[in-house]
PDB file of C-alpha atoms and ligand atoms in Angstrom:
ATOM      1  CA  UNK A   1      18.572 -19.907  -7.944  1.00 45.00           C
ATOM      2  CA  UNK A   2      15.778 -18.488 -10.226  1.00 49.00           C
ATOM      3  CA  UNK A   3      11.856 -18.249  -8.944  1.00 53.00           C
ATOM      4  CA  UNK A   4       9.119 -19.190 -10.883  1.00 46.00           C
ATOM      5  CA  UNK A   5       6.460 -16.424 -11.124  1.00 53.00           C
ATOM      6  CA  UNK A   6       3.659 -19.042 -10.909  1.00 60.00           C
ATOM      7  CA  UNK A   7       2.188 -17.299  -8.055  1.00 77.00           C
ATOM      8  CA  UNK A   8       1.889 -14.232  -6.909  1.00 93.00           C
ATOM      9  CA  UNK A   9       2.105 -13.841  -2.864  1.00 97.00           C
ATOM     10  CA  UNK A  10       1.980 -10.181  -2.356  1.00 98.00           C
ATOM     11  CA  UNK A  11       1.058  -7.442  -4.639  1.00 98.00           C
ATOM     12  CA  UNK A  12       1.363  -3.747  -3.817  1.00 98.00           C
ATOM     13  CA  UNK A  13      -0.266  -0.968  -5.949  1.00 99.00           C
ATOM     14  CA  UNK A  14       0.479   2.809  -6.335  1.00 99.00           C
ATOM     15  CA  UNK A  15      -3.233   3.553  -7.356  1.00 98.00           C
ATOM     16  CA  UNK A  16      -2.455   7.235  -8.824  1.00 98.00           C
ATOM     17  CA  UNK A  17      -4.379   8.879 -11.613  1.00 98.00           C
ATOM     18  CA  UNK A  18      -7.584   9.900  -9.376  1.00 98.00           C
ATOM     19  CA  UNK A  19      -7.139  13.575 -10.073  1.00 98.00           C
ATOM     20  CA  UNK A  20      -6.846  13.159 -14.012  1.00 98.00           C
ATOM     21  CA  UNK A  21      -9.924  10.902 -14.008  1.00 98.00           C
ATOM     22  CA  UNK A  22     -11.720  13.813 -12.949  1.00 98.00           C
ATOM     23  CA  UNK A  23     -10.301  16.583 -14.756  1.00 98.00           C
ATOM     24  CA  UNK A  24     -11.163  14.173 -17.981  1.00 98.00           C
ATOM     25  CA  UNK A  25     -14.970  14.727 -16.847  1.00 98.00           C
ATOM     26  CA  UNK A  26     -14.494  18.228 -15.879  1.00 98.00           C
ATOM     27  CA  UNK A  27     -15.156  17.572 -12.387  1.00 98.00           C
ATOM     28  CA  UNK A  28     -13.436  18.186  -9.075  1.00 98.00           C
ATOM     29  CA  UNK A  29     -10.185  16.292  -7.968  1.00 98.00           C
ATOM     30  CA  UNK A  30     -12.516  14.571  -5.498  1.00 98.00           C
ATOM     31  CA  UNK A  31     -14.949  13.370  -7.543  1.00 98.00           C
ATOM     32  CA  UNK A  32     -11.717  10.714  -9.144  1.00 98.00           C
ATOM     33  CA  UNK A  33     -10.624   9.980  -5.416  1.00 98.00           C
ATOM     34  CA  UNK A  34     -14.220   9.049  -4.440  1.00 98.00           C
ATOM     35  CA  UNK A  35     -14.100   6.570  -7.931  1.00 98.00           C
ATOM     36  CA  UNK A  36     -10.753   5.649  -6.727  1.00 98.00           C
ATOM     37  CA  UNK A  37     -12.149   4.376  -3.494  1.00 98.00           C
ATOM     38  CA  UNK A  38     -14.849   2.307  -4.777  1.00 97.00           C
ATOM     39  CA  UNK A  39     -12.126   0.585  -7.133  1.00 98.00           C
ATOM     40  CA  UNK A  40     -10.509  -0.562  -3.874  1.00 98.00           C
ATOM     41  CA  UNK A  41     -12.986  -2.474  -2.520  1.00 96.00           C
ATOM     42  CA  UNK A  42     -13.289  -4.622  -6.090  1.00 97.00           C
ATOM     43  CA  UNK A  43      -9.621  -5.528  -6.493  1.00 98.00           C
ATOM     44  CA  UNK A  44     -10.063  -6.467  -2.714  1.00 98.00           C
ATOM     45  CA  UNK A  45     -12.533  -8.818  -3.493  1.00 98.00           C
ATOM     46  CA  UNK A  46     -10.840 -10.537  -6.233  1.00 98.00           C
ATOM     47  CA  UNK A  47      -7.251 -11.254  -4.504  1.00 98.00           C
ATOM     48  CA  UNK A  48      -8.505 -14.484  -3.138  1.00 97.00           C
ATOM     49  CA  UNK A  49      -9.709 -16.037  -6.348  1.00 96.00           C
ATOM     50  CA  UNK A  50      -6.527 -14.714  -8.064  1.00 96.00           C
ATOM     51  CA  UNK A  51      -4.268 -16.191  -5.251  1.00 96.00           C
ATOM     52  CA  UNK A  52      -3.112 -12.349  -3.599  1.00 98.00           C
ATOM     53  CA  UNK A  53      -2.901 -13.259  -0.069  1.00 98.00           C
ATOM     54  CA  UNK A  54      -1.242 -10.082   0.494  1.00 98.00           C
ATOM     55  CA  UNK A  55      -2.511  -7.017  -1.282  1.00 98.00           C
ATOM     56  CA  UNK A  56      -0.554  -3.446  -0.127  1.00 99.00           C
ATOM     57  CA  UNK A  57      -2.303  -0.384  -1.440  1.00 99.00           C
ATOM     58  CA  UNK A  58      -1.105   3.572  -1.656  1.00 99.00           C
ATOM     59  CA  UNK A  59      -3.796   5.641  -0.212  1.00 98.00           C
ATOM     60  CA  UNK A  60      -1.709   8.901   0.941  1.00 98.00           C
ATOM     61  CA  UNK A  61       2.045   9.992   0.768  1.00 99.00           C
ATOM     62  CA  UNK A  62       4.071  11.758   3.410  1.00 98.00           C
ATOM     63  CA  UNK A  63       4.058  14.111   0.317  1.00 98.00           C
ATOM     64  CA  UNK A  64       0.425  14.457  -0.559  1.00 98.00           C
ATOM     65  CA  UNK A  65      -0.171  16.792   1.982  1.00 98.00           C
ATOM     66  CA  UNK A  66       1.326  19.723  -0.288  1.00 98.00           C
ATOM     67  CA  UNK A  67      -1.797  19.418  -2.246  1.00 98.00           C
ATOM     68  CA  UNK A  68      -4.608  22.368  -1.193  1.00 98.00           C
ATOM     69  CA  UNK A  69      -6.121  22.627   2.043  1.00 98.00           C
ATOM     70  CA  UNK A  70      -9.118  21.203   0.377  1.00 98.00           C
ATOM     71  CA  UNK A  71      -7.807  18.179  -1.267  1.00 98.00           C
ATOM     72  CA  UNK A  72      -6.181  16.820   1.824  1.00 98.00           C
ATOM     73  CA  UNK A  73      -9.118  17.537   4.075  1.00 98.00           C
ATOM     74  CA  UNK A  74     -11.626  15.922   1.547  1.00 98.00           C
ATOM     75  CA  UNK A  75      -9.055  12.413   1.225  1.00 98.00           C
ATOM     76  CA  UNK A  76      -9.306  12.799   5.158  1.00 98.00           C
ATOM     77  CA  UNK A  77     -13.200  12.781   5.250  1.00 98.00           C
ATOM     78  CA  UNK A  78     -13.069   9.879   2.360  1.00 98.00           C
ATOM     79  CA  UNK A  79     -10.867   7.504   4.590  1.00 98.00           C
ATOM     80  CA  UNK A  80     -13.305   7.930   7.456  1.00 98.00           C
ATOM     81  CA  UNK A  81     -16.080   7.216   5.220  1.00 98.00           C
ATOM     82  CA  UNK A  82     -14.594   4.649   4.089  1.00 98.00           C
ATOM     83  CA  UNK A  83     -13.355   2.837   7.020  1.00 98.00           C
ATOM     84  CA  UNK A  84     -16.363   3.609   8.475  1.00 98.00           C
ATOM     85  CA  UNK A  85     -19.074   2.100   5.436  1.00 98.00           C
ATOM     86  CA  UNK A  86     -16.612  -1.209   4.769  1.00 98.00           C
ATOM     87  CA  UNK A  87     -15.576  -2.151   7.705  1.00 98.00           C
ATOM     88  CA  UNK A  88     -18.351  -5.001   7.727  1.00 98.00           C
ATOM     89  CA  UNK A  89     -18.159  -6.061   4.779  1.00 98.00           C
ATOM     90  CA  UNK A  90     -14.124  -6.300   4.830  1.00 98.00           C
ATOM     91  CA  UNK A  91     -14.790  -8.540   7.792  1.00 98.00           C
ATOM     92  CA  UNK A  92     -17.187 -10.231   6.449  1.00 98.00           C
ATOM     93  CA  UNK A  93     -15.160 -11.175   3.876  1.00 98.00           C
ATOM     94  CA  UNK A  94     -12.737 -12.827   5.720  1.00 98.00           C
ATOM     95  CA  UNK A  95     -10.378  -9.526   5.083  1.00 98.00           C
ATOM     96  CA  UNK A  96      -7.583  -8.533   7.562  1.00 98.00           C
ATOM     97  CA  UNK A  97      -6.581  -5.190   7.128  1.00 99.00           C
ATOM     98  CA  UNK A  98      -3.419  -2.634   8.505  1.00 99.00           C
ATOM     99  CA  UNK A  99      -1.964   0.394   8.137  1.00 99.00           C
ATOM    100  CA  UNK A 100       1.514   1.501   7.725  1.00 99.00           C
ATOM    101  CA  UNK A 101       2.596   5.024   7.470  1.00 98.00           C
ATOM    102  CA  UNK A 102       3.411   7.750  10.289  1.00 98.00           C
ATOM    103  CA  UNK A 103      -0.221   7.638  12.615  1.00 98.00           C
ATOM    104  CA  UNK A 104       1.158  11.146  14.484  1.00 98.00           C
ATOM    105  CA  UNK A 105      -0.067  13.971  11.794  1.00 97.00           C
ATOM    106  CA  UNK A 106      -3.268  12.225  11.426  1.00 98.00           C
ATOM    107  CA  UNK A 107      -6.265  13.170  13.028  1.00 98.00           C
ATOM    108  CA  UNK A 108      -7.368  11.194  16.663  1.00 98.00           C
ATOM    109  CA  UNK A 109     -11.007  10.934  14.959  1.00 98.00           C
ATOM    110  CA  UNK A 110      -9.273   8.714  12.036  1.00 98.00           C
ATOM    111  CA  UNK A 111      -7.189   7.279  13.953  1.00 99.00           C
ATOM    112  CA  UNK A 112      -9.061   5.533  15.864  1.00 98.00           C
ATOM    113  CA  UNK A 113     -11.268   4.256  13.338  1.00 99.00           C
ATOM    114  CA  UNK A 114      -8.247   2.828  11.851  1.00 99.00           C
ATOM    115  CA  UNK A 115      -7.198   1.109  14.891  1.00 98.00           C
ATOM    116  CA  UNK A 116     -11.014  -0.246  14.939  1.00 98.00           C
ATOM    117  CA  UNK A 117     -10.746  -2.236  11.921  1.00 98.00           C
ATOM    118  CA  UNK A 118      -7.391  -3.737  12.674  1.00 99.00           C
ATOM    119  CA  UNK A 119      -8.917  -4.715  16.145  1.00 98.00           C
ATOM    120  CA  UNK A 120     -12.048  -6.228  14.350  1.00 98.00           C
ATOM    121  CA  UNK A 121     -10.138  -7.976  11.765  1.00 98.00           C
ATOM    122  CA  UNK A 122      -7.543  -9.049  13.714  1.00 98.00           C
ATOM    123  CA  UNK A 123      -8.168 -12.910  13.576  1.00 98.00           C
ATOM    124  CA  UNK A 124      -9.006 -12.920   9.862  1.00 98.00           C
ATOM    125  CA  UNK A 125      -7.647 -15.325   8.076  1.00 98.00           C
ATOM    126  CA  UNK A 126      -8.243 -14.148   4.422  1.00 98.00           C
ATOM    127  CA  UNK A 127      -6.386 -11.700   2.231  1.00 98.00           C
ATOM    128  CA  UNK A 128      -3.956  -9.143   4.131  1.00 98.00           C
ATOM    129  CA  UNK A 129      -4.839  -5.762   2.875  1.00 99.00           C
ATOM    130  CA  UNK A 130      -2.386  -2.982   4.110  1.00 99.00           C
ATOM    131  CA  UNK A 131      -3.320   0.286   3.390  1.00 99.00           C
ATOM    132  CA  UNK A 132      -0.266   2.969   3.501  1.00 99.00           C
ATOM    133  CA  UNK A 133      -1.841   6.351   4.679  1.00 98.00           C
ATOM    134  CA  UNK A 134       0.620   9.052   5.636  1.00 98.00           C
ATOM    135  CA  UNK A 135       3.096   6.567   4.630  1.00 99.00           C
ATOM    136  CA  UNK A 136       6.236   7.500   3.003  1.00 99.00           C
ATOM    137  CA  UNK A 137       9.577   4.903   2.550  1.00 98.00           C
ATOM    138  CA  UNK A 138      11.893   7.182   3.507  1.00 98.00           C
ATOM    139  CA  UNK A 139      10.471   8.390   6.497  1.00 98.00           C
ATOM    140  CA  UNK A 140       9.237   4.777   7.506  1.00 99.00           C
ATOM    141  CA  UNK A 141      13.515   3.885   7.560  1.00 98.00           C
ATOM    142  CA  UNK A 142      14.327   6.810   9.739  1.00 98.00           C
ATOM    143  CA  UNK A 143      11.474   6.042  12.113  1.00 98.00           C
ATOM    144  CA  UNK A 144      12.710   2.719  12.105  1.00 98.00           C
ATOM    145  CA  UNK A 145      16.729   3.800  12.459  1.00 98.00           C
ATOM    146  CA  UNK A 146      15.286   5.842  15.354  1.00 98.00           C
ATOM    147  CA  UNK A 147      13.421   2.895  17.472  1.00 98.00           C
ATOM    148  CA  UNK A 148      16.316   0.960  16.423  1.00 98.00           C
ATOM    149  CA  UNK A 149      18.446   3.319  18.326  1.00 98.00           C
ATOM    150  CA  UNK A 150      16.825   3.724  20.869  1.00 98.00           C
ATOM    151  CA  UNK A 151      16.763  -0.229  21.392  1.00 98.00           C
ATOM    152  CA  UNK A 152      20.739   0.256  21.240  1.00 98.00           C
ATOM    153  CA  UNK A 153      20.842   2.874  23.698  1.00 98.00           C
ATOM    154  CA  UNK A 154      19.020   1.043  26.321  1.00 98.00           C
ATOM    155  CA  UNK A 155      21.524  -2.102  25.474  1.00 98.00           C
ATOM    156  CA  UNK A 156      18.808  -4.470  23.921  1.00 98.00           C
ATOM    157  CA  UNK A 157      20.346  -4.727  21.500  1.00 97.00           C
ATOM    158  CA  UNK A 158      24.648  -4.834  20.041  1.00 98.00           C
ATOM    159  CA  UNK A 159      24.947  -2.585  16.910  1.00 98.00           C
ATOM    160  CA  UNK A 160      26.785  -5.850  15.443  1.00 98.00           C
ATOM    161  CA  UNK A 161      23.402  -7.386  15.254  1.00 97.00           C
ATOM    162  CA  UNK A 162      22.542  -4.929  12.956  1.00 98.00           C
ATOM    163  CA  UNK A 163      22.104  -6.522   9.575  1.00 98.00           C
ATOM    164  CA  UNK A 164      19.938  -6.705   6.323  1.00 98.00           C
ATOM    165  CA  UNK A 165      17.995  -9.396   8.160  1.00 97.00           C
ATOM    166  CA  UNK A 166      17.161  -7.228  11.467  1.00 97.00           C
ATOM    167  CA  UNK A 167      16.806  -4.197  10.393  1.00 98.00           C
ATOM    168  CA  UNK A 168      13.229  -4.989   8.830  1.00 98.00           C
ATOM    169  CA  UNK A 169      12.157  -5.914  12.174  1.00 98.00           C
ATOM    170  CA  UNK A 170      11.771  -2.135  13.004  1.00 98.00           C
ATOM    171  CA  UNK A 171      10.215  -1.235   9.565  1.00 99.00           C
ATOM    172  CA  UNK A 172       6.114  -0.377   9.689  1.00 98.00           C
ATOM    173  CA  UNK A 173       5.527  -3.738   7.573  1.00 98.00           C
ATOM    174  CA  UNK A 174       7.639  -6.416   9.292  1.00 98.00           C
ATOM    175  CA  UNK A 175       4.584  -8.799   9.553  1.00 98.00           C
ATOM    176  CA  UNK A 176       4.504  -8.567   6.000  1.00 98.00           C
ATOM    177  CA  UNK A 177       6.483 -10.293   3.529  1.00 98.00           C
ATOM    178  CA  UNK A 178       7.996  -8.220   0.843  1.00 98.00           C
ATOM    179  CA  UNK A 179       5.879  -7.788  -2.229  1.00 98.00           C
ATOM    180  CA  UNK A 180       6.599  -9.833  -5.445  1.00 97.00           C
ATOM    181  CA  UNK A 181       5.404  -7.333  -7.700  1.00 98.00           C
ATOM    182  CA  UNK A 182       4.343  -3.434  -7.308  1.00 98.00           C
ATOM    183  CA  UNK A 183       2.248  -2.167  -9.808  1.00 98.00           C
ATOM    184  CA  UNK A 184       1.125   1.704 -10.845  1.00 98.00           C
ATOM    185  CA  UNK A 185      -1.506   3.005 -12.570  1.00 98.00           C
ATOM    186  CA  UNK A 186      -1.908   6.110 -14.485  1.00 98.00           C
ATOM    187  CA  UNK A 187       1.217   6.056 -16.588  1.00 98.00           C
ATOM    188  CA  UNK A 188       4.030   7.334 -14.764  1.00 98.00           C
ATOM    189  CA  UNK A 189       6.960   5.124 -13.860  1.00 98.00           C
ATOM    190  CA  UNK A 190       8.286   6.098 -10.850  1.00 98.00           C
ATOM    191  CA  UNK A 191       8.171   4.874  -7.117  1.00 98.00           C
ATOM    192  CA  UNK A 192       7.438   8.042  -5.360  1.00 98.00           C
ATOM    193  CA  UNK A 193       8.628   6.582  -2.205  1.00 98.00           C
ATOM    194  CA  UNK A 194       6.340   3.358  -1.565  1.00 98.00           C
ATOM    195  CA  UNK A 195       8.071   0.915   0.115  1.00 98.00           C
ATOM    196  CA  UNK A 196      11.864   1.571  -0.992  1.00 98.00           C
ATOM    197  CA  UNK A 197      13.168  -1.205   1.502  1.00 98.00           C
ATOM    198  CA  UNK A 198      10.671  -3.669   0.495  1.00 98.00           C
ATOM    199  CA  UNK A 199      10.578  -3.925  -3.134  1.00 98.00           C
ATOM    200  CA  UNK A 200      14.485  -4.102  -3.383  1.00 97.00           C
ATOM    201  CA  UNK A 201      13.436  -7.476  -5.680  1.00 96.00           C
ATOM    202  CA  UNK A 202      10.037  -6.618  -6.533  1.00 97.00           C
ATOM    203  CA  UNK A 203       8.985  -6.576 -10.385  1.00 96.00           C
ATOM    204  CA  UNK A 204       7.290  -3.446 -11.324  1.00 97.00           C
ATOM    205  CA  UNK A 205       4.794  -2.691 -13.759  1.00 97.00           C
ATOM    206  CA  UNK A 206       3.606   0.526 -14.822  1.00 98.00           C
ATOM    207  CA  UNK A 207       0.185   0.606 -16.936  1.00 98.00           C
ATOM    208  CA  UNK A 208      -1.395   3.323 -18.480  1.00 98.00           C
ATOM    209  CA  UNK A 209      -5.149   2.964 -17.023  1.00 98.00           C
ATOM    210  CA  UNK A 210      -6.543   5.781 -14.392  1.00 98.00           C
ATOM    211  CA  UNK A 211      -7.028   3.929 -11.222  1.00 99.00           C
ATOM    212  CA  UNK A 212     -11.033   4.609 -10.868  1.00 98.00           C
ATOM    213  CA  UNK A 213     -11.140   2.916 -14.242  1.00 98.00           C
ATOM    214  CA  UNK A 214      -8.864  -0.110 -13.082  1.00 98.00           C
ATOM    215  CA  UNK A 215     -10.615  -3.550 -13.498  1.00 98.00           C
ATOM    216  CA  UNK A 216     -10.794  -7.006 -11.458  1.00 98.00           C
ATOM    217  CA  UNK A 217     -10.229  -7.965 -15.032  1.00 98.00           C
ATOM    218  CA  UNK A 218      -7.285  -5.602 -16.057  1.00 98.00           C
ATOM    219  CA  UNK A 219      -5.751  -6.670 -12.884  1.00 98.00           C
ATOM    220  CA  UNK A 220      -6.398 -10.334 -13.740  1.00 97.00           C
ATOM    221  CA  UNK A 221      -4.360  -9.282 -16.632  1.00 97.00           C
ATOM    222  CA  UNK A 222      -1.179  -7.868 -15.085  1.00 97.00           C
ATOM    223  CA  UNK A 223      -0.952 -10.767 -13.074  1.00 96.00           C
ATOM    224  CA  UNK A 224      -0.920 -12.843 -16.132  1.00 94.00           C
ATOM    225  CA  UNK A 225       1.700 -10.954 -17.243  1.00 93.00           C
ATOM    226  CA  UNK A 226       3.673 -11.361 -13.982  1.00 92.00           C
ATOM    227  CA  UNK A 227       3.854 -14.930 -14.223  1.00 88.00           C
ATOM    228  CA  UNK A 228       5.903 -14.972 -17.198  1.00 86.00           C
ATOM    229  CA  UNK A 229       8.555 -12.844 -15.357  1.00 84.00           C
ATOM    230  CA  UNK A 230      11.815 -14.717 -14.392  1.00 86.00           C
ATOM    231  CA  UNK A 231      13.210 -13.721 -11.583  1.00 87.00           C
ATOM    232  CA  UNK A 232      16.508 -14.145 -10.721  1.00 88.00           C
ATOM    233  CA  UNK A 233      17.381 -12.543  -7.664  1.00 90.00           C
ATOM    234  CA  UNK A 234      20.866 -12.030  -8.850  1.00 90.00           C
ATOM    235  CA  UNK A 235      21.457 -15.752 -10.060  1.00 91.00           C
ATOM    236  CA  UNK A 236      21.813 -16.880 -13.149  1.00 90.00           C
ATOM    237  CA  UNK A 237      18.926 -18.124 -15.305  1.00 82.00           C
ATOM    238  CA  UNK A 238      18.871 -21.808 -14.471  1.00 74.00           C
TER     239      UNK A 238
HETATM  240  C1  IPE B 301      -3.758   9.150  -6.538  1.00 60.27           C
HETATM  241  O1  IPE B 301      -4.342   9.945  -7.516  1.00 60.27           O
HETATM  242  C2  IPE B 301      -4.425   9.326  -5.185  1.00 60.27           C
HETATM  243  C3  IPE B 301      -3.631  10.065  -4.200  1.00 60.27           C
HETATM  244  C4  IPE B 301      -2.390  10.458  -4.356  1.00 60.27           C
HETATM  245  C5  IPE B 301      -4.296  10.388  -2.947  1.00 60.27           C
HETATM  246  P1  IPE B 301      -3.841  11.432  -7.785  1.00 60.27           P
HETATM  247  O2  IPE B 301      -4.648  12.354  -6.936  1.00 60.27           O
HETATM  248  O3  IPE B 301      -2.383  11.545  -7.605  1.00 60.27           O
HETATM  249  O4  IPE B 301      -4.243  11.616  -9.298  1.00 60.27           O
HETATM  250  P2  IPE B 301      -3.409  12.385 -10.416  1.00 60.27           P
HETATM  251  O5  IPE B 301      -2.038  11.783 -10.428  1.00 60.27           O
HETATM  252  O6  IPE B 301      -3.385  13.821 -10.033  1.00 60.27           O
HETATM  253  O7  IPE B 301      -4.161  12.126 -11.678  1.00 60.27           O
HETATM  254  C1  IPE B 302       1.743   8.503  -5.165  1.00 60.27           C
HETATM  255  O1  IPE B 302       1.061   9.264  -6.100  1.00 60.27           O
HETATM  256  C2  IPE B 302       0.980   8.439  -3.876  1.00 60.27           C
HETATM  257  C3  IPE B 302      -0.291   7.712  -3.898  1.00 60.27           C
HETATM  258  C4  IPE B 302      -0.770   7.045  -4.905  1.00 60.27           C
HETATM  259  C5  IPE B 302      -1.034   7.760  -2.668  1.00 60.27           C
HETATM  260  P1  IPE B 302       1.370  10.818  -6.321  1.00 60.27           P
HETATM  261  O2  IPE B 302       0.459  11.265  -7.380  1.00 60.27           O
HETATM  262  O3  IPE B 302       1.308  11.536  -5.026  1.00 60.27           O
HETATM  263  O4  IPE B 302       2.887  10.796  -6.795  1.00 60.27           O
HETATM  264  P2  IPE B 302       3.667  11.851  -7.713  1.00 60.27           P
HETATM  265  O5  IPE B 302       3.459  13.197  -7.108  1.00 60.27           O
HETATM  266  O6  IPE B 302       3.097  11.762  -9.080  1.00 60.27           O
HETATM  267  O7  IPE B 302       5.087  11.382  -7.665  1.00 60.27           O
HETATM  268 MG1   MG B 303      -0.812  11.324  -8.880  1.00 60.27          MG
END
């Protein structure tokens, strides 16, 4: 059976290119990650009049925290700042947001603002924004393999129940359905480990644009584009 692409449910988005954005100015790395962020809260706003209802966004890899000291500790500040100046706003706007990623190598100060805004939005009913901080797909499986072991160890559950429909259960995102298409800014085509279970089906596009210069409008645009996908799911064309 072959999908129509009238609709898109779930969209995910690698939002990379802050640090060339900045360099292009001749200003500081942060100076693109602080554009970056105010990007995020106008894609947010258009999901519901583009039909996202489920809009997954890359904020911080397990691997990002190679970069310098100073980088990481300056994304840290902007995600409290963040959290901190939208939450209001993303609840007034009918916004219910999560995380996924690893919450242990994050500081208690962050975390708990993070666990803030899931408590306030909570009943939203509006778009679902996820926001993947510390998240990497890799290390989201084994984390999940190793609750999922533990649940067999303590007999819950028969290792012959493990299948390709349980084994999401465990994963960070399994309230979410998986997304329909992920896309990447900045020009490189690669995953770079966001959400390798997930998007085993998902169609991909890669476009050139920075992310702090990434548009309601441009993303009004790759949607267009995504509806004239077909896909098949391993079918044949009907
Ligand atoms: C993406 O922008 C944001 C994060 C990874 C936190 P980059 O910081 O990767 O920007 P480039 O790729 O160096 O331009
Ligand atoms: C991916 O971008 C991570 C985020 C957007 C948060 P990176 O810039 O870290 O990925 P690589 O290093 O180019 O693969
Ligand atoms: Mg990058």
């Amino acid at each position: 059976m072959t999908q129509t692409t009238a609709g898109v449910n779930h969209v995910a988005i690698i939002m990379d290119g802050n640090g060339r954005w900045a360099q292009n100015r001749g200003r500081p790395r942060l100076v693109g990650h602080h554009a970056g962020a105010r990007r995020v809260k106008e894609i947010v706003r258009a999901c519901p009049d583009l039909g996202v209802k489920y809009l997954t966004i890359f904020a911080f890899s397990t691997e990002n925290w190679k970069r310098t000291q100073t980088e990481v500790a300056g994304l840290m500040r902007l995600f409290k700042r963040y959290i901190r100046r939208e939450a209001q706003s993303l609840f007034a706007e009918n916004a219910r947001v999560r995380f996924i990623g690893d919450r242990v190598r994050l500081e208690p100060a962050l975390v708990d603002l993070m666990d803030g805004l899931e408590l306030l939005t909570a009943e939203n009913t509006g778009t679902n924004l996820t926001i993947a901080l510390n998240y990497g797909g890799r290390d989201e499986v084994a984390r999940a393999a190793r609750r999922l072991a533990h649940d067999v160890e303590m007999g819950k559950l028969a290792p012959r129940k493990i299948t390709d429909q349980t084994f999401p259960r465990y994963l960070d995102t399994h309230v979410l359905p998986d997304p329909d298409l992920v896309i990447r800014t900045s020009g490189e085509a690669r995953i770079s480990n966001f959400l390798l279970w997930q998007s085993a089906y998902a169609e991909y596009q890669f476009i050139d644009t920075l992310w702090p210069d990434f548009t309601a409008e441009i993303f009004a645009q790759v949607l267009d584009r995504y509806s004239l996908r077909d896909r098949r799911f391993g079918a044949v064309p009907a």
